[in-house]
Coordinates of C-alpha atoms in Angstrom, one line a residue:
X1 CA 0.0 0.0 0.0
X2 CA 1.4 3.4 -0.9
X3 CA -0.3 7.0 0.3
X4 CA 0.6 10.3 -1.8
X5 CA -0.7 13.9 -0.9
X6 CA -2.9 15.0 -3.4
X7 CA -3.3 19.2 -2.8
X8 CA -6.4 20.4 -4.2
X9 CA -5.7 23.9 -3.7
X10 CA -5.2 26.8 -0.5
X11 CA -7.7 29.2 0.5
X12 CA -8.2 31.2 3.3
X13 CA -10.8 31.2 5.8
X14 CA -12.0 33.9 9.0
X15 CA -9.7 32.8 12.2
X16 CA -12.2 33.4 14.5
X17 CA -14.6 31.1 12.4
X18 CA -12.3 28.2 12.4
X19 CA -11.5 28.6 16.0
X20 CA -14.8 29.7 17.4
X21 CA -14.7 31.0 20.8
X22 CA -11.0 31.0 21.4
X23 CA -9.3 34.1 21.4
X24 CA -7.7 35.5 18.7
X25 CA -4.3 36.1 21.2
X26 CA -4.2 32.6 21.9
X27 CA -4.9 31.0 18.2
X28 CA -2.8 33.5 16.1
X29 CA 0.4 32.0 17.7
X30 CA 0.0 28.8 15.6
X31 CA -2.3 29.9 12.8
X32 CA -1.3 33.2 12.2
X33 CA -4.1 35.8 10.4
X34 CA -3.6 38.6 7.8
X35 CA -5.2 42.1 8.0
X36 CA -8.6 40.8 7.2
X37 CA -8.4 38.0 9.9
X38 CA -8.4 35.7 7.4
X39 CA -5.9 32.2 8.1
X40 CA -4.4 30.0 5.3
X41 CA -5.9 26.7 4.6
X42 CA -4.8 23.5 2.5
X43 CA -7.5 21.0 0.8
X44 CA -4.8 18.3 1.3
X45 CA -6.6 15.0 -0.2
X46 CA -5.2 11.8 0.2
X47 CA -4.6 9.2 -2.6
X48 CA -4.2 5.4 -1.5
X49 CA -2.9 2.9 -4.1
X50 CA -3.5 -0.6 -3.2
X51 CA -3.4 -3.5 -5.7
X52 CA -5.6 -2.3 -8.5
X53 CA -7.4 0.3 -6.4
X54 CA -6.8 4.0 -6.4
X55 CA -8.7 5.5 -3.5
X56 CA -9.0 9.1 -3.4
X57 CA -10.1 10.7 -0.1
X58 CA -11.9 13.9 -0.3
X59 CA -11.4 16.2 -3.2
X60 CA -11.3 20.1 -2.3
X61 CA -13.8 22.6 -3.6
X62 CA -13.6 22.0 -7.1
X63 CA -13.4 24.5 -10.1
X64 CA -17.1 24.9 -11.6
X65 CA -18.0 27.4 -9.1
X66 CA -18.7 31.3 -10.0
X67 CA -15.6 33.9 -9.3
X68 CA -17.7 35.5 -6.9
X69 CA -18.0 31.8 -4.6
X70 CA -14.0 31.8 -4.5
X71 CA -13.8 35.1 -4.3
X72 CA -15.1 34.7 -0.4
X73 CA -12.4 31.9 0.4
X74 CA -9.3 33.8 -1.5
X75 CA -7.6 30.8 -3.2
X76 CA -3.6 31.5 -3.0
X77 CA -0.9 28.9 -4.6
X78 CA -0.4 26.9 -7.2
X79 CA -1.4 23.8 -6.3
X80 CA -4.7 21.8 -8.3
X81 CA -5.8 18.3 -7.7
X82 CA -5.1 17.6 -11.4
X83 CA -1.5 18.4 -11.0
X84 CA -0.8 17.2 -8.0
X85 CA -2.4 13.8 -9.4
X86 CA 0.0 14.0 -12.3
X87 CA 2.8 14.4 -9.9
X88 CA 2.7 10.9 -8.5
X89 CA 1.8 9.7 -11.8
X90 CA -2.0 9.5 -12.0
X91 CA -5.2 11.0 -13.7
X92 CA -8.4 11.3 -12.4
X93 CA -9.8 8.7 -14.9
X94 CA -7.2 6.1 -13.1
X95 CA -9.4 6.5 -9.9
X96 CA -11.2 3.4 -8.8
X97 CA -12.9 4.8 -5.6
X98 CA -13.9 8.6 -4.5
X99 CA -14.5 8.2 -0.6
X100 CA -16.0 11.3 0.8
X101 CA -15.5 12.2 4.5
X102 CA -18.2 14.7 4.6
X103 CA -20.5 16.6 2.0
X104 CA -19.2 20.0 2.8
X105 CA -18.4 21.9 -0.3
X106 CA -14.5 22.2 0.5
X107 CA -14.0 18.5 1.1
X108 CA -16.3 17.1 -1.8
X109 CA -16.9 19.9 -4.6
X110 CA -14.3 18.5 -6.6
X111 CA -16.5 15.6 -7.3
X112 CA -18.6 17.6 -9.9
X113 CA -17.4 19.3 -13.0
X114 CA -19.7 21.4 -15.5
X115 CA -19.8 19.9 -18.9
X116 CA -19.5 22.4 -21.6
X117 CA -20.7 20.4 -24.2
X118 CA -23.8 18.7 -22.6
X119 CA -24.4 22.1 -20.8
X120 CA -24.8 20.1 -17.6
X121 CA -23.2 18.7 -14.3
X122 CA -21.2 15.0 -14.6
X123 CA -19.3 13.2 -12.1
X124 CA -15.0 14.4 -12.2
X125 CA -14.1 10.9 -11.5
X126 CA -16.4 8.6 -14.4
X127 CA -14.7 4.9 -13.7
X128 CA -14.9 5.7 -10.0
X129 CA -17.7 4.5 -7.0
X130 CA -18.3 7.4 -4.8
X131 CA -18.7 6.5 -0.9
X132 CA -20.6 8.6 1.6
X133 CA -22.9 6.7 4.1
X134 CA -26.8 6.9 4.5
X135 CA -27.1 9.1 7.2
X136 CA -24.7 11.8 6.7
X137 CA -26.3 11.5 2.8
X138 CA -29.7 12.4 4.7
X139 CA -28.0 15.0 6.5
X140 CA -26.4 17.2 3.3
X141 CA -29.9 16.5 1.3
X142 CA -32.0 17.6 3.8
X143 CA -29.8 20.2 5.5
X144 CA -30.2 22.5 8.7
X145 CA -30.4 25.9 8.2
X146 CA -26.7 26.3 10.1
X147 CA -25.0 23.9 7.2
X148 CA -27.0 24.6 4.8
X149 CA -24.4 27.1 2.9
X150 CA -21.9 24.1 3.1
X151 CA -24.1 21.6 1.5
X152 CA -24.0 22.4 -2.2
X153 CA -26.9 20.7 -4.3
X154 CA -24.5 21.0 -7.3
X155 CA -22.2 18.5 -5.6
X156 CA -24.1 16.3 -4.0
X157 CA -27.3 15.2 -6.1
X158 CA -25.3 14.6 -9.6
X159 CA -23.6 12.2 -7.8
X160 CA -26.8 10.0 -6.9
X161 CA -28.0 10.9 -10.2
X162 CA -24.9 9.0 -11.7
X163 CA -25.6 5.9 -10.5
X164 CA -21.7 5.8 -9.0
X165 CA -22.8 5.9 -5.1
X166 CA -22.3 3.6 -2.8
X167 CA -23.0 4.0 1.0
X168 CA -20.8 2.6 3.6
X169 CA -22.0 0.6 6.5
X170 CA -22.6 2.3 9.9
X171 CA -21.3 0.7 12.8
X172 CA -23.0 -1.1 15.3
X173 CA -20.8 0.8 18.4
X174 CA -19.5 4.6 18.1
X175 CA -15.6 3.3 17.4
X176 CA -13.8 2.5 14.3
X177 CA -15.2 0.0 11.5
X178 CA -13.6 -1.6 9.1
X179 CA -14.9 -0.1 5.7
X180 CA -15.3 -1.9 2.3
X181 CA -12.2 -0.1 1.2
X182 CA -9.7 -2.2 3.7
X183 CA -9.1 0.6 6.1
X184 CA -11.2 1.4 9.2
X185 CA -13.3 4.4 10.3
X186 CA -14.0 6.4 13.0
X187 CA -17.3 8.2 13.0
X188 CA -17.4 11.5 14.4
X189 CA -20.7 13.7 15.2
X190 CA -19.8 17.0 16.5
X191 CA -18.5 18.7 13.3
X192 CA -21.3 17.1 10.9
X193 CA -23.6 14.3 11.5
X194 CA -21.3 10.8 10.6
X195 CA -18.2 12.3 9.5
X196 CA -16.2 9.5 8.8
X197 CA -12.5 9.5 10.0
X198 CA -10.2 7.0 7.9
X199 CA -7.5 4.6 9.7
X200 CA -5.0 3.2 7.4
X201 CA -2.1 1.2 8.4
X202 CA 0.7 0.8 6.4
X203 CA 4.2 -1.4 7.1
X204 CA 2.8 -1.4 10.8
X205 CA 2.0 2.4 11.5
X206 CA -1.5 3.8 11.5
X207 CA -2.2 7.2 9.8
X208 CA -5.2 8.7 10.7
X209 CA -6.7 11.2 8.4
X210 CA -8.2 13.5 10.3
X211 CA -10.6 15.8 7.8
X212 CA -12.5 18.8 10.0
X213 CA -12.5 16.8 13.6
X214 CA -8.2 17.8 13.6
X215 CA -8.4 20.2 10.9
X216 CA -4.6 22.1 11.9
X217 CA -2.3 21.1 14.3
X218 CA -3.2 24.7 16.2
X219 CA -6.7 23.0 17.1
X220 CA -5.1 19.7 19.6
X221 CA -6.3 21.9 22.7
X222 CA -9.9 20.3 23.6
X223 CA -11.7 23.8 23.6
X224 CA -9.8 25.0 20.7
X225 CA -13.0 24.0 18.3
X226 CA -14.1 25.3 15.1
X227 CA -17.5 27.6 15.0
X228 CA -18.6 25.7 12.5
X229 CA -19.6 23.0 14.1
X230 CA -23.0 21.8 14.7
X231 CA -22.6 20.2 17.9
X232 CA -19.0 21.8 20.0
X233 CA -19.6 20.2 22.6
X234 CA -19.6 16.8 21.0
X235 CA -16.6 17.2 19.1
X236 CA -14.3 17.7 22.4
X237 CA -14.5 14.4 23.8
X238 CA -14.2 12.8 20.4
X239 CA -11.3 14.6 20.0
X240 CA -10.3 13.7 23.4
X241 CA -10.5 10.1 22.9
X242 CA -9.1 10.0 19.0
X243 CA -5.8 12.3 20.6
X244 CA -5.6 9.9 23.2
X245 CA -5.4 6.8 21.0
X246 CA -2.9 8.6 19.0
X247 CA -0.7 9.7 21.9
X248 CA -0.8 5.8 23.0
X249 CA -0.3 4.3 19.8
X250 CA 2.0 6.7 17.7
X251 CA -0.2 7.4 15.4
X252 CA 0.4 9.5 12.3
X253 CA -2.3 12.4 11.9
X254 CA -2.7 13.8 8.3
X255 CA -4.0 17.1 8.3
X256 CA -6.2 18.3 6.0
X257 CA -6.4 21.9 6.2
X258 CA -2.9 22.7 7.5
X259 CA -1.5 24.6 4.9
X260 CA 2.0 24.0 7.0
X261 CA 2.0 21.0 8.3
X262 CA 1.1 17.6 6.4
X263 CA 1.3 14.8 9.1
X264 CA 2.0 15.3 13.2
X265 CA 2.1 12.8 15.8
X266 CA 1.3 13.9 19.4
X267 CA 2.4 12.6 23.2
X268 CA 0.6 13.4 26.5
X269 CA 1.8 16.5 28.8
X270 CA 0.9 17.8 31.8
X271 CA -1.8 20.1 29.5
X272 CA -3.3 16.9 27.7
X273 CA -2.5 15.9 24.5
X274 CA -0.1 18.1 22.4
X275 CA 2.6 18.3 19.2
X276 CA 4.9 16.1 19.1
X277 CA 6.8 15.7 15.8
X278 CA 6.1 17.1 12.3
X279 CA 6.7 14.9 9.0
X280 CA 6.4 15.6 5.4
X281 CA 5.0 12.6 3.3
X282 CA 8.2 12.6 1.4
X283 CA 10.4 12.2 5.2
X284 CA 7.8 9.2 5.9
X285 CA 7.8 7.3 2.7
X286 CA 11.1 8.1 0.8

């Protein structure tokens, strides 16, 4: 089994949102804001090659939106998910498997592209299944008014409408599953309803990949949660208990929206759980 980075593109997004009722003096030393309190952010994906499977975990924003949508997240850098695919060798056609931790538009708007010739939306990925699971498919389609904004129709339905989804199980306990895809998952409530947490081992060591329940290495305090989330106050202990794991076990945490870091492990300390060591994937696997 091999795992690449696949960088779908930066953006920025308000501090204050992403850390929600932390002050600014405490957050800005590890996530440090410009003049219009705005942070930067990565849409790190994550490509797993095993056998003949390509797996791609979550795919960024996309590009079919209006100028005026990216215009709110300021997109900065060079990087696209195209390129970075062709970087380890890869196309988007080669894809065997899209698996989507959550609906939101930054982790699965690259699922959809705009056909110019049909003058309609098709899936990005077209020899690819697409994996959510039923309830957190309920959840995006029928959307509270808080997420509402996050849960794009354009990215969602087309996918359904494809005939390329597939829902995972759901687990019969609240800890980690092992998924049709070979790798287990964690399912996480307090950011969205059944976000879904992938655990893949590889020679021996578990990377965790830790989408919007970890989404810098600035949020491992407990309180230090994002205002985005529906339910705060469930995310801190499964935080708690998915640091804890990782302090015991050593195990690798790839960040999804760290623009700086790509994969941190963590140790207990007299203040919980904090950083321990930072890795590029290139340190870890060349």
């Amino acid at each position: 089994m091999k795992l690449f980075p696949i960088e779908a593109g930066n953006f920025k997004l308000d501090g204050g949102a992403m850390f929600g009722v932390v002050p600014k003096t405490l957050w800005s030393k590890t996530n440090p804001a410009d003049q219009n309190n705005m942070i930067d952010i990565a849409a790190r994906c994550l490509l797993i090659e095993e056998g003949g499977r390509l797996i791609l975990i979550d795919n960024g924003m996309g590009s079919k939106q209006s100028e005026k949508f990216f215009g709110y997240y300021y997109p900065w850098g060079e990087f696209t998910l195209d390129n970075s695919l062709k970087q380890v060798g890869f196309h988007r056609d080669d894809i065997t498997d899209v698996f989507l931790t959550h609906l939101h538009f930054d982790h699965c708007g690259g699922s959809i592209q705009w056909n110019k010739d049909h003058s309609g939306y098709e899936t990005a990925f077209k020899n690819a299944t697409y994996w959510s699971n039923k309830d957190h498919w309920e959840w995006a389609t029928q959307p509270n008014r808080r997420e509402q904004a996050s849960f794009l129709k354009e990215n969602i339905l087309p996918i359904h409408e494809s005939g390329q989804l597939k829902f995972t199980s759901l687990p019969e306990s609240d800890f980690i599953k092992q998924s049709e895809l070979g790798f287990g998952i964690f399912f996480a409530n307090g950011h969205t309803d059944k976000q879904m947490i992938p655990h893949i081992i590889v020679d021996d060591r578990t990377f965790v990949f830790m989408a919007d329940l970890l989404p810098t290495a600035g949020h491992l305090p407990l309180p230090f949660v994002m205002g985005y989330d529906t339910r705060p106050l469930l995310t801190m202990p499964e935080k708690e208990k998915l640091l804890n794991l990782a302090a015991d076990h050593h195990y690798y945490l790839i960040l999804e929206h760290d623009a700086h870091n790509e994969i941190i492990t963590v140790k207990h300390t007299e203040k919980g759980v904090r950083l321990d060591q930072r890795f590029t994937f290139n340190e870890l696997f060349n």
